[in-house]
Amino acid sequence: MDLVPPRLGAALCLIVAATFASACGTASGGEASGADLYRYCESCHQPDGRGDQLYGAPSIAGLPEWYVASQLERFSNGLRGRHPDDVEGLRMRPMSFQLTTESQRRAVAQYVASLPPVVNPPTLTDVDLSAGEQTYVMCIACHGEKGEGNQEVGAPPIAGLDDWYVALQIRKFRSGIRGSAPGDAIGPTMAAMSMAITPEAVDDVAAYVHSLPR
Ligand code: HEC
Ligand code: HEC
């Protein structure tokens, strides 16, 4: 991956650092530089990571490092957030371009993972939680009984995610806006699953997922 030998890299770093103060501090990864990089995220995801529905930005505080890093990479390489009808994805995608290296993505992901989880109040009305619980039986194989996720199959933890966000993502998977980019090895799994959820059941299962404790 590294095209520049380490020592030359360090020398270049010093030169670049004179022009762009943050260009090299981020290269080593770690929590401090992750906190620094997180400035790019605060306007939408908020300083504590609770997100902001107004921008369609979900609560990300406490999501695991592997998942955050993988999604940042997926946004930047166009596996997510590139579909012309993906309004929110198209908003997030250019933000992922702020992080130009794997180590920057990992550093900011580590920082996001270190934030205490924030569960926002429910927003969906007229939902049937027990119907949602029944639909959720189909999700357990990958996301776990408690919504804790399973890194081995690439399934993120979903317990306590914003209800509006979960419902929106399921609808995106159903309509091919997410999970259908050419070359995507992970998204199609969930896209196929989403077809098993009837349109009427989407809000119920989203409300149930939100109700699962983080
Ligand atoms: C301009 C607003 C905006 C900024 C700034 C922004 N995001 Fe986002 N982000 C969004 C939106 C909107 C979504 C939802 C995309 C969707 O619906 O697919 C999102 C989604 C995400 C997701 C996916 C969450 C999930 O559960 O899959 C992650 C991770 C994320 N953002 C991290 C970041 C990080 C890290 C930064 C800073 C480098 C950042 N975002 C900056 C708007 C923003
Ligand atoms: C066969 C495994 C599998 C099953 C079963 C499954 N999922 Fe998923 N799910 C995934 C994978 C893999 C992803 C990550 C896709 C990606 O990164 O684009 C995912 C992503 C999601 C997301 C997006 C989370 C986020 O933070 O953006 C939601 C919401 C979701 N699943 C809900 C469900 C629900 C609800 C069910 C049951 C009706 C379900 N899933 C069943 C594998 C599965």
PDB file of C-alpha atoms and ligand atoms in Angstrom:
ATOM      1  CA  MET A   1       0.000   0.000   0.000  1.00  0.00           C
ATOM      2  CA  ASP A   2       2.714   2.471   1.016  1.00  0.00           C
ATOM      3  CA  LEU A   3       4.176   4.002  -2.116  1.00  0.00           C
ATOM      4  CA  VAL A   4       6.657   6.182  -0.247  1.00  0.00           C
ATOM      5  CA  PRO A   5       9.491   4.617   1.802  1.00  0.00           C
ATOM      6  CA  PRO A   6       8.939   5.379   5.515  1.00  0.00           C
ATOM      7  CA  ARG A   7      11.931   7.697   5.956  1.00  0.00           C
ATOM      8  CA  LEU A   8      11.183   9.694   2.841  1.00  0.00           C
ATOM      9  CA  GLY A   9       7.574   9.704   3.960  1.00  0.00           C
ATOM     10  CA  ALA A  10       8.577  11.255   7.270  1.00  0.00           C
ATOM     11  CA  ALA A  11      10.662  13.887   5.504  1.00  0.00           C
ATOM     12  CA  LEU A  12       7.796  14.720   3.153  1.00  0.00           C
ATOM     13  CA  CYS A  13       5.607  14.897   6.199  1.00  0.00           C
ATOM     14  CA  LEU A  14       7.749  17.619   7.710  1.00  0.00           C
ATOM     15  CA  ILE A  15       7.585  19.647   4.534  1.00  0.00           C
ATOM     16  CA  VAL A  16       3.851  19.151   4.145  1.00  0.00           C
ATOM     17  CA  ALA A  17       3.302  19.832   7.830  1.00  0.00           C
ATOM     18  CA  ALA A  18       4.658  23.340   7.374  1.00  0.00           C
ATOM     19  CA  THR A  19       1.807  24.008   4.955  1.00  0.00           C
ATOM     20  CA  PHE A  20      -1.022  21.893   6.359  1.00  0.00           C
ATOM     21  CA  ALA A  21      -0.751  21.580  10.091  1.00  0.00           C
ATOM     22  CA  SER A  22      -2.856  18.425  10.365  1.00  0.00           C
ATOM     23  CA  ALA A  23      -1.492  16.457   7.411  1.00  0.00           C
ATOM     24  CA  CYS A  24       0.980  14.354   9.394  1.00  0.00           C
ATOM     25  CA  GLY A  25      -0.420  14.205  12.885  1.00  0.00           C
ATOM     26  CA  THR A  26      -3.115  11.935  11.480  1.00  0.00           C
ATOM     27  CA  ALA A  27      -0.846   9.421   9.811  1.00  0.00           C
ATOM     28  CA  SER A  28      -0.073   7.469  12.961  1.00  0.00           C
ATOM     29  CA  GLY A  29      -3.708   6.753  13.850  1.00  0.00           C
ATOM     30  CA  GLY A  30      -4.798   6.564  17.480  1.00  0.00           C
ATOM     31  CA  GLU A  31      -7.486   8.304  19.454  1.00  0.00           C
ATOM     32  CA  ALA A  32      -6.055  11.820  19.615  1.00  0.00           C
ATOM     33  CA  SER A  33      -5.871  12.289  15.879  1.00  0.00           C
ATOM     34  CA  GLY A  34      -9.244  10.592  15.529  1.00  0.00           C
ATOM     35  CA  ALA A  35     -10.709  13.282  17.774  1.00  0.00           C
ATOM     36  CA  ASP A  36      -9.058  15.853  15.547  1.00  0.00           C
ATOM     37  CA  LEU A  37     -10.483  14.351  12.380  1.00  0.00           C
ATOM     38  CA  TYR A  38     -13.925  14.132  13.939  1.00  0.00           C
ATOM     39  CA  ARG A  39     -14.236  17.914  13.487  1.00  0.00           C
ATOM     40  CA  TYR A  40     -15.261  17.135   9.918  1.00  0.00           C
ATOM     41  CA  CYS A  41     -18.196  15.140  11.223  1.00  0.00           C
ATOM     42  CA  GLU A  42     -19.612  17.306  13.983  1.00  0.00           C
ATOM     43  CA  SER A  43     -21.820  19.568  11.903  1.00  0.00           C
ATOM     44  CA  CYS A  44     -24.102  16.648  11.068  1.00  0.00           C
ATOM     45  CA  HIS A  45     -23.358  13.862  13.576  1.00  0.00           C
ATOM     46  CA  GLN A  46     -22.932  16.353  16.465  1.00  0.00           C
ATOM     47  CA  PRO A  47     -19.987  16.521  18.878  1.00  0.00           C
ATOM     48  CA  ASP A  48     -21.303  13.603  20.952  1.00  0.00           C
ATOM     49  CA  GLY A  49     -22.226  11.520  17.889  1.00  0.00           C
ATOM     50  CA  ARG A  50     -25.982  11.628  18.470  1.00  0.00           C
ATOM     51  CA  GLY A  51     -26.637  12.608  14.859  1.00  0.00           C
ATOM     52  CA  ASP A  52     -29.270  14.971  13.503  1.00  0.00           C
ATOM     53  CA  GLN A  53     -32.410  13.799  11.747  1.00  0.00           C
ATOM     54  CA  LEU A  54     -32.688  17.155   9.991  1.00  0.00           C
ATOM     55  CA  TYR A  55     -29.661  16.163   7.885  1.00  0.00           C
ATOM     56  CA  GLY A  56     -30.562  12.473   7.798  1.00  0.00           C
ATOM     57  CA  ALA A  57     -27.416  11.842   9.857  1.00  0.00           C
ATOM     58  CA  PRO A  58     -27.856   8.921  12.267  1.00  0.00           C
ATOM     59  CA  SER A  59     -26.496   8.451  15.757  1.00  0.00           C
ATOM     60  CA  ILE A  60     -23.088   6.825  15.283  1.00  0.00           C
ATOM     61  CA  ALA A  61     -21.669   7.146  18.812  1.00  0.00           C
ATOM     62  CA  GLY A  62     -20.326   3.815  20.032  1.00  0.00           C
ATOM     63  CA  LEU A  63     -20.663   1.917  16.742  1.00  0.00           C
ATOM     64  CA  PRO A  64     -17.791  -0.560  16.493  1.00  0.00           C
ATOM     65  CA  GLU A  65     -14.571   0.543  14.863  1.00  0.00           C
ATOM     66  CA  TRP A  66     -14.642  -2.210  12.202  1.00  0.00           C
ATOM     67  CA  TYR A  67     -18.076  -1.148  10.991  1.00  0.00           C
ATOM     68  CA  VAL A  68     -17.439   2.608  10.963  1.00  0.00           C
ATOM     69  CA  ALA A  69     -14.122   2.150   9.137  1.00  0.00           C
ATOM     70  CA  SER A  70     -15.699  -0.197   6.609  1.00  0.00           C
ATOM     71  CA  GLN A  71     -18.618   2.146   5.901  1.00  0.00           C
ATOM     72  CA  LEU A  72     -16.279   5.127   5.495  1.00  0.00           C
ATOM     73  CA  GLU A  73     -14.357   3.121   2.943  1.00  0.00           C
ATOM     74  CA  ARG A  74     -17.568   2.029   1.238  1.00  0.00           C
ATOM     75  CA  PHE A  75     -18.795   5.624   0.978  1.00  0.00           C
ATOM     76  CA  SER A  76     -15.477   6.763  -0.433  1.00  0.00           C
ATOM     77  CA  ASN A  77     -15.163   4.017  -3.044  1.00  0.00           C
ATOM     78  CA  GLY A  78     -18.794   4.368  -4.072  1.00  0.00           C
ATOM     79  CA  LEU A  79     -20.131   1.027  -2.826  1.00  0.00           C
ATOM     80  CA  ARG A  80     -22.489   3.105  -0.694  1.00  0.00           C
ATOM     81  CA  GLY A  81     -23.981   6.557  -1.208  1.00  0.00           C
ATOM     82  CA  ARG A  82     -23.509   6.842  -4.945  1.00  0.00           C
ATOM     83  CA  HIS A  83     -26.970   5.935  -6.226  1.00  0.00           C
ATOM     84  CA  PRO A  84     -28.601   9.042  -7.792  1.00  0.00           C
ATOM     85  CA  ASP A  85     -31.691   8.617  -5.584  1.00  0.00           C
ATOM     86  CA  ASP A  86     -29.709   8.208  -2.363  1.00  0.00           C
ATOM     87  CA  VAL A  87     -30.272  11.729  -1.009  1.00  0.00           C
ATOM     88  CA  GLU A  88     -28.628  11.120   2.382  1.00  0.00           C
ATOM     89  CA  GLY A  89     -25.873   8.896   1.001  1.00  0.00           C
ATOM     90  CA  LEU A  90     -24.942  11.601  -1.500  1.00  0.00           C
ATOM     91  CA  ARG A  91     -24.668  13.991   1.438  1.00  0.00           C
ATOM     92  CA  MET A  92     -22.376  11.674   3.413  1.00  0.00           C
ATOM     93  CA  ARG A  93     -20.212  10.483   0.534  1.00  0.00           C
ATOM     94  CA  PRO A  94     -18.218  13.724  -0.024  1.00  0.00           C
ATOM     95  CA  MET A  95     -17.547  13.814   3.738  1.00  0.00           C
ATOM     96  CA  SER A  96     -15.790  10.472   3.461  1.00  0.00           C
ATOM     97  CA  PHE A  97     -13.382  12.091   0.978  1.00  0.00           C
ATOM     98  CA  GLN A  98     -11.995  14.181   3.870  1.00  0.00           C
ATOM     99  CA  LEU A  99     -10.333  11.002   5.101  1.00  0.00           C
ATOM    100  CA  THR A 100      -7.800  10.044   2.504  1.00  0.00           C
ATOM    101  CA  THR A 101      -5.987   7.093   4.058  1.00  0.00           C
ATOM    102  CA  GLU A 102      -6.883   3.836   5.723  1.00  0.00           C
ATOM    103  CA  SER A 103      -5.161   4.997   8.912  1.00  0.00           C
ATOM    104  CA  GLN A 104      -7.257   8.184   9.006  1.00  0.00           C
ATOM    105  CA  ARG A 105     -10.432   6.155   8.559  1.00  0.00           C
ATOM    106  CA  ARG A 106      -9.306   3.826  11.331  1.00  0.00           C
ATOM    107  CA  ALA A 107      -8.414   6.711  13.654  1.00  0.00           C
ATOM    108  CA  VAL A 108     -11.746   8.462  13.292  1.00  0.00           C
ATOM    109  CA  ALA A 109     -13.581   5.121  13.521  1.00  0.00           C
ATOM    110  CA  GLN A 110     -11.751   4.408  16.769  1.00  0.00           C
ATOM    111  CA  TYR A 111     -12.825   7.784  18.095  1.00  0.00           C
ATOM    112  CA  VAL A 112     -16.464   7.239  17.089  1.00  0.00           C
ATOM    113  CA  ALA A 113     -16.362   3.800  18.754  1.00  0.00           C
ATOM    114  CA  SER A 114     -15.050   5.394  21.957  1.00  0.00           C
ATOM    115  CA  LEU A 115     -18.026   7.789  22.253  1.00  0.00           C
ATOM    116  CA  PRO A 116     -20.678   6.590  24.714  1.00  0.00           C
ATOM    117  CA  PRO A 117     -23.698   5.335  22.715  1.00  0.00           C
ATOM    118  CA  VAL A 118     -26.553   7.825  22.396  1.00  0.00           C
ATOM    119  CA  VAL A 119     -30.054   6.426  21.916  1.00  0.00           C
ATOM    120  CA  ASN A 120     -32.389   9.128  20.641  1.00  0.00           C
ATOM    121  CA  PRO A 121     -36.110   9.201  21.477  1.00  0.00           C
ATOM    122  CA  PRO A 122     -38.428   7.281  19.144  1.00  0.00           C
ATOM    123  CA  THR A 123     -39.934   9.189  16.212  1.00  0.00           C
ATOM    124  CA  LEU A 124     -42.189   6.649  14.482  1.00  0.00           C
ATOM    125  CA  THR A 125     -45.805   6.702  15.550  1.00  0.00           C
ATOM    126  CA  ASP A 126     -48.546   4.134  15.070  1.00  0.00           C
ATOM    127  CA  VAL A 127     -46.198   1.157  15.336  1.00  0.00           C
ATOM    128  CA  ASP A 128     -46.806  -2.354  16.604  1.00  0.00           C
ATOM    129  CA  LEU A 129     -43.789  -3.469  18.631  1.00  0.00           C
ATOM    130  CA  SER A 130     -44.911  -7.075  19.000  1.00  0.00           C
ATOM    131  CA  ALA A 131     -45.429  -7.374  15.240  1.00  0.00           C
ATOM    132  CA  GLY A 132     -41.937  -5.884  14.911  1.00  0.00           C
ATOM    133  CA  GLU A 133     -40.567  -8.486  17.293  1.00  0.00           C
ATOM    134  CA  GLN A 134     -42.069 -11.250  15.148  1.00  0.00           C
ATOM    135  CA  THR A 135     -40.480  -9.854  11.993  1.00  0.00           C
ATOM    136  CA  TYR A 136     -37.181  -9.532  13.847  1.00  0.00           C
ATOM    137  CA  VAL A 137     -36.946 -13.336  14.101  1.00  0.00           C
ATOM    138  CA  MET A 138     -35.660 -13.198  10.491  1.00  0.00           C
ATOM    139  CA  CYS A 139     -32.842 -10.885  11.494  1.00  0.00           C
ATOM    140  CA  ILE A 140     -31.392 -12.852  14.405  1.00  0.00           C
ATOM    141  CA  ALA A 141     -29.195 -15.129  12.274  1.00  0.00           C
ATOM    142  CA  CYS A 142     -26.974 -12.182  11.364  1.00  0.00           C
ATOM    143  CA  HIS A 143     -27.706  -9.264  13.700  1.00  0.00           C
ATOM    144  CA  GLY A 144     -28.121 -11.421  16.831  1.00  0.00           C
ATOM    145  CA  GLU A 145     -30.993 -11.818  19.244  1.00  0.00           C
ATOM    146  CA  LYS A 146     -30.113  -8.585  21.025  1.00  0.00           C
ATOM    147  CA  GLY A 147     -29.172  -6.699  17.860  1.00  0.00           C
ATOM    148  CA  GLU A 148     -25.510  -6.939  18.798  1.00  0.00           C
ATOM    149  CA  GLY A 149     -24.323  -7.664  15.232  1.00  0.00           C
ATOM    150  CA  ASN A 150     -21.791 -10.153  13.900  1.00  0.00           C
ATOM    151  CA  GLN A 151     -18.566  -8.938  12.357  1.00  0.00           C
ATOM    152  CA  GLU A 152     -17.941 -12.307  10.691  1.00  0.00           C
ATOM    153  CA  VAL A 153     -20.875 -11.799   8.334  1.00  0.00           C
ATOM    154  CA  GLY A 154     -20.415  -8.020   8.161  1.00  0.00           C
ATOM    155  CA  ALA A 155     -23.687  -7.399  10.013  1.00  0.00           C
ATOM    156  CA  PRO A 156     -23.488  -4.310  12.234  1.00  0.00           C
ATOM    157  CA  PRO A 157     -25.018  -3.959  15.681  1.00  0.00           C
ATOM    158  CA  ILE A 158     -28.402  -2.326  15.177  1.00  0.00           C
ATOM    159  CA  ALA A 159     -29.877  -2.236  18.709  1.00  0.00           C
ATOM    160  CA  GLY A 160     -30.929   1.294  19.633  1.00  0.00           C
ATOM    161  CA  LEU A 161     -30.287   2.821  16.205  1.00  0.00           C
ATOM    162  CA  ASP A 162     -32.594   5.705  15.283  1.00  0.00           C
ATOM    163  CA  ASP A 163     -35.977   4.280  14.284  1.00  0.00           C
ATOM    164  CA  TRP A 164     -36.341   6.669  11.309  1.00  0.00           C
ATOM    165  CA  TYR A 165     -32.863   5.693  10.109  1.00  0.00           C
ATOM    166  CA  VAL A 166     -33.498   1.935  10.334  1.00  0.00           C
ATOM    167  CA  ALA A 167     -36.796   2.288   8.430  1.00  0.00           C
ATOM    168  CA  LEU A 168     -35.123   4.462   5.781  1.00  0.00           C
ATOM    169  CA  GLN A 169     -32.219   2.033   5.303  1.00  0.00           C
ATOM    170  CA  ILE A 170     -34.548  -0.970   4.952  1.00  0.00           C
ATOM    171  CA  ARG A 171     -36.496   0.934   2.277  1.00  0.00           C
ATOM    172  CA  LYS A 172     -33.222   1.820   0.522  1.00  0.00           C
ATOM    173  CA  PHE A 173     -32.148  -1.835   0.526  1.00  0.00           C
ATOM    174  CA  ARG A 174     -35.591  -2.844  -0.780  1.00  0.00           C
ATOM    175  CA  SER A 175     -35.482  -0.383  -3.665  1.00  0.00           C
ATOM    176  CA  GLY A 176     -31.846  -1.072  -4.618  1.00  0.00           C
ATOM    177  CA  ILE A 177     -30.613   2.366  -3.509  1.00  0.00           C
ATOM    178  CA  ARG A 178     -28.268   0.688  -1.016  1.00  0.00           C
ATOM    179  CA  GLY A 179     -26.626  -2.713  -1.379  1.00  0.00           C
ATOM    180  CA  SER A 180     -26.744  -3.025  -5.156  1.00  0.00           C
ATOM    181  CA  ALA A 181     -23.577  -1.282  -6.340  1.00  0.00           C
ATOM    182  CA  PRO A 182     -21.525  -3.394  -8.771  1.00  0.00           C
ATOM    183  CA  GLY A 183     -18.726  -5.169  -6.909  1.00  0.00           C
ATOM    184  CA  ASP A 184     -20.409  -4.953  -3.489  1.00  0.00           C
ATOM    185  CA  ALA A 185     -19.759  -8.240  -1.688  1.00  0.00           C
ATOM    186  CA  ILE A 186     -21.688  -7.411   1.512  1.00  0.00           C
ATOM    187  CA  GLY A 187     -24.676  -5.216   0.696  1.00  0.00           C
ATOM    188  CA  PRO A 188     -26.532  -7.778  -1.457  1.00  0.00           C
ATOM    189  CA  THR A 189     -26.893 -10.073   1.583  1.00  0.00           C
ATOM    190  CA  MET A 190     -28.921  -7.462   3.379  1.00  0.00           C
ATOM    191  CA  ALA A 191     -30.669  -6.308   0.211  1.00  0.00           C
ATOM    192  CA  ALA A 192     -31.949  -9.860  -0.337  1.00  0.00           C
ATOM    193  CA  MET A 193     -33.092 -10.041   3.306  1.00  0.00           C
ATOM    194  CA  SER A 194     -34.925  -6.747   3.042  1.00  0.00           C
ATOM    195  CA  MET A 195     -37.188  -8.213   0.363  1.00  0.00           C
ATOM    196  CA  ALA A 196     -38.606 -10.559   3.002  1.00  0.00           C
ATOM    197  CA  ILE A 197     -39.933  -7.589   4.993  1.00  0.00           C
ATOM    198  CA  THR A 198     -43.317  -6.470   3.695  1.00  0.00           C
ATOM    199  CA  PRO A 199     -43.655  -2.690   3.201  1.00  0.00           C
ATOM    200  CA  GLU A 200     -46.231  -2.535   6.033  1.00  0.00           C
ATOM    201  CA  ALA A 201     -43.835  -4.280   8.434  1.00  0.00           C
ATOM    202  CA  VAL A 202     -40.888  -1.900   7.935  1.00  0.00           C
ATOM    203  CA  ASP A 203     -41.831   0.700  10.566  1.00  0.00           C
ATOM    204  CA  ASP A 204     -42.763  -1.984  13.121  1.00  0.00           C
ATOM    205  CA  VAL A 205     -39.439  -3.788  12.875  1.00  0.00           C
ATOM    206  CA  ALA A 206     -37.558  -0.463  12.872  1.00  0.00           C
ATOM    207  CA  ALA A 207     -39.341   0.522  16.092  1.00  0.00           C
ATOM    208  CA  TYR A 208     -38.507  -2.858  17.614  1.00  0.00           C
ATOM    209  CA  VAL A 209     -34.825  -2.557  16.657  1.00  0.00           C
ATOM    210  CA  HIS A 210     -34.726   0.916  18.213  1.00  0.00           C
ATOM    211  CA  SER A 211     -36.277  -0.466  21.426  1.00  0.00           C
ATOM    212  CA  LEU A 212     -33.525  -3.068  21.888  1.00  0.00           C
ATOM    213  CA  PRO A 213     -31.128  -1.841  24.594  1.00  0.00           C
ATOM    214  CA  ARG A 214     -27.645  -0.864  23.430  1.00  0.00           C
TER     215      ARG A 214
HETATM  216  C1  HEC B   1     -23.077  16.983   5.775  1.00  0.00           C
HETATM  217  C2  HEC B   1     -23.499  16.102   6.845  1.00  0.00           C
HETATM  218  C3  HEC B   1     -22.559  14.989   7.265  1.00  0.00           C
HETATM  219  C4  HEC B   1     -21.245  15.084   7.683  1.00  0.00           C
HETATM  220  C5  HEC B   1     -20.425  16.348   7.844  1.00  0.00           C
HETATM  221  C6  HEC B   1     -20.817  13.738   7.985  1.00  0.00           C
HETATM  222  N1  HEC B   1     -21.844  12.862   7.776  1.00  0.00           N
HETATM  223 FE1  HEC B   1     -21.805  10.853   8.161  1.00  0.00          FE
HETATM  224  N2  HEC B   1     -23.706  10.680   7.466  1.00  0.00           N
HETATM  225  C7  HEC B   1     -24.482  11.720   7.010  1.00  0.00           C
HETATM  226  C8  HEC B   1     -25.734  11.204   6.513  1.00  0.00           C
HETATM  227  C9  HEC B   1     -26.854  12.033   5.917  1.00  0.00           C
HETATM  228  C10 HEC B   1     -25.681   9.788   6.682  1.00  0.00           C
HETATM  229  C11 HEC B   1     -26.755   8.770   6.312  1.00  0.00           C
HETATM  230  C12 HEC B   1     -26.446   8.174   4.950  1.00  0.00           C
HETATM  231  C13 HEC B   1     -27.473   7.179   4.493  1.00  0.00           C
HETATM  232  O1  HEC B   1     -28.671   7.353   4.748  1.00  0.00           O
HETATM  233  O2  HEC B   1     -27.049   6.196   3.872  1.00  0.00           O
HETATM  234  C14 HEC B   1     -24.397   9.506   7.292  1.00  0.00           C
HETATM  235  C15 HEC B   1     -23.957   8.227   7.618  1.00  0.00           C
HETATM  236  C16 HEC B   1     -22.770   7.939   8.244  1.00  0.00           C
HETATM  237  C17 HEC B   1     -22.334   6.625   8.653  1.00  0.00           C
HETATM  238  C18 HEC B   1     -23.084   5.326   8.471  1.00  0.00           C
HETATM  239  C19 HEC B   1     -23.773   4.935   9.762  1.00  0.00           C
HETATM  240  C20 HEC B   1     -24.370   3.567   9.700  1.00  0.00           C
HETATM  241  O3  HEC B   1     -25.002   3.191  10.703  1.00  0.00           O
HETATM  242  O4  HEC B   1     -24.207   2.858   8.706  1.00  0.00           O
HETATM  243  C21 HEC B   1     -21.111   6.765   9.248  1.00  0.00           C
HETATM  244  C22 HEC B   1     -20.262   5.664   9.854  1.00  0.00           C
HETATM  245  C23 HEC B   1     -20.773   8.175   9.193  1.00  0.00           C
HETATM  246  N3  HEC B   1     -21.794   8.874   8.576  1.00  0.00           N
HETATM  247  C24 HEC B   1     -19.605   8.716   9.693  1.00  0.00           C
HETATM  248  C25 HEC B   1     -19.205  10.037   9.482  1.00  0.00           C
HETATM  249  C26 HEC B   1     -17.893  10.530   9.837  1.00  0.00           C
HETATM  250  C27 HEC B   1     -16.823   9.739  10.545  1.00  0.00           C
HETATM  251  C28 HEC B   1     -17.857  11.834   9.438  1.00  0.00           C
HETATM  252  C29 HEC B   1     -16.697  12.787   9.497  1.00  0.00           C
HETATM  253  C30 HEC B   1     -15.524  12.396   8.763  1.00  0.00           C
HETATM  254  C31 HEC B   1     -19.163  12.153   8.858  1.00  0.00           C
HETATM  255  N4  HEC B   1     -19.937  11.031   8.899  1.00  0.00           N
HETATM  256  C32 HEC B   1     -19.534  13.407   8.392  1.00  0.00           C
HETATM  257  C33 HEC B   1     -24.151  13.058   7.018  1.00  0.00           C
HETATM  258  C34 HEC B   1     -22.914  13.577   7.334  1.00  0.00           C
HETATM  259  C1  HEC B   2     -27.989 -12.889   6.131  1.00  0.00           C
HETATM  260  C2  HEC B   2     -27.545 -11.901   7.071  1.00  0.00           C
HETATM  261  C3  HEC B   2     -28.515 -10.781   7.421  1.00  0.00           C
HETATM  262  C4  HEC B   2     -29.814 -10.893   7.851  1.00  0.00           C
HETATM  263  C5  HEC B   2     -30.617 -12.146   8.093  1.00  0.00           C
HETATM  264  C6  HEC B   2     -30.279  -9.526   8.091  1.00  0.00           C
HETATM  265  N1  HEC B   2     -29.269  -8.633   7.832  1.00  0.00           N
HETATM  266 FE1  HEC B   2     -29.340  -6.612   8.096  1.00  0.00          FE
HETATM  267  N2  HEC B   2     -27.448  -6.449   7.402  1.00  0.00           N
HETATM  268  C7  HEC B   2     -26.641  -7.492   7.018  1.00  0.00           C
HETATM  269  C8  HEC B   2     -25.383  -6.985   6.524  1.00  0.00           C
HETATM  270  C9  HEC B   2     -24.236  -7.812   5.989  1.00  0.00           C
HETATM  271  C10 HEC B   2     -25.471  -5.570   6.624  1.00  0.00           C
HETATM  272  C11 HEC B   2     -24.404  -4.553   6.207  1.00  0.00           C
HETATM  273  C12 HEC B   2     -24.691  -4.122   4.788  1.00  0.00           C
HETATM  274  C13 HEC B   2     -23.817  -2.991   4.314  1.00  0.00           C
HETATM  275  O1  HEC B   2     -22.758  -2.761   4.902  1.00  0.00           O
HETATM  276  O2  HEC B   2     -24.206  -2.343   3.339  1.00  0.00           O
HETATM  277  C14 HEC B   2     -26.769  -5.282   7.186  1.00  0.00           C
HETATM  278  C15 HEC B   2     -27.223  -3.990   7.453  1.00  0.00           C
HETATM  279  C16 HEC B   2     -28.441  -3.698   8.034  1.00  0.00           C
HETATM  280  C17 HEC B   2     -28.904  -2.368   8.363  1.00  0.00           C
HETATM  281  C18 HEC B   2     -28.124  -1.069   8.173  1.00  0.00           C
HETATM  282  C19 HEC B   2     -27.503  -0.663   9.480  1.00  0.00           C
HETATM  283  C20 HEC B   2     -26.817   0.658   9.456  1.00  0.00           C
HETATM  284  O3  HEC B   2     -26.252   1.039  10.497  1.00  0.00           O
HETATM  285  O4  HEC B   2     -26.832   1.347   8.415  1.00  0.00           O
HETATM  286  C21 HEC B   2     -30.140  -2.491   8.924  1.00  0.00           C
HETATM  287  C22 HEC B   2     -31.012  -1.369   9.445  1.00  0.00           C
HETATM  288  C23 HEC B   2     -30.459  -3.911   8.925  1.00  0.00           C
HETATM  289  N3  HEC B   2     -29.398  -4.610   8.385  1.00  0.00           N
HETATM  290  C24 HEC B   2     -31.634  -4.425   9.418  1.00  0.00           C
HETATM  291  C25 HEC B   2     -31.997  -5.764   9.323  1.00  0.00           C
HETATM  292  C26 HEC B   2     -33.283  -6.277   9.716  1.00  0.00           C
HETATM  293  C27 HEC B   2     -34.382  -5.449  10.339  1.00  0.00           C
HETATM  294  C28 HEC B   2     -33.262  -7.619   9.440  1.00  0.00           C
HETATM  295  C29 HEC B   2     -34.366  -8.615   9.605  1.00  0.00           C
HETATM  296  C30 HEC B   2     -35.629  -8.323   8.952  1.00  0.00           C
HETATM  297  C31 HEC B   2     -31.958  -7.936   8.881  1.00  0.00           C
HETATM  298  N4  HEC B   2     -31.223  -6.795   8.816  1.00  0.00           N
HETATM  299  C32 HEC B   2     -31.546  -9.203   8.514  1.00  0.00           C
HETATM  300  C33 HEC B   2     -26.952  -8.840   7.080  1.00  0.00           C
HETATM  301  C34 HEC B   2     -28.179  -9.359   7.419  1.00  0.00           C
END
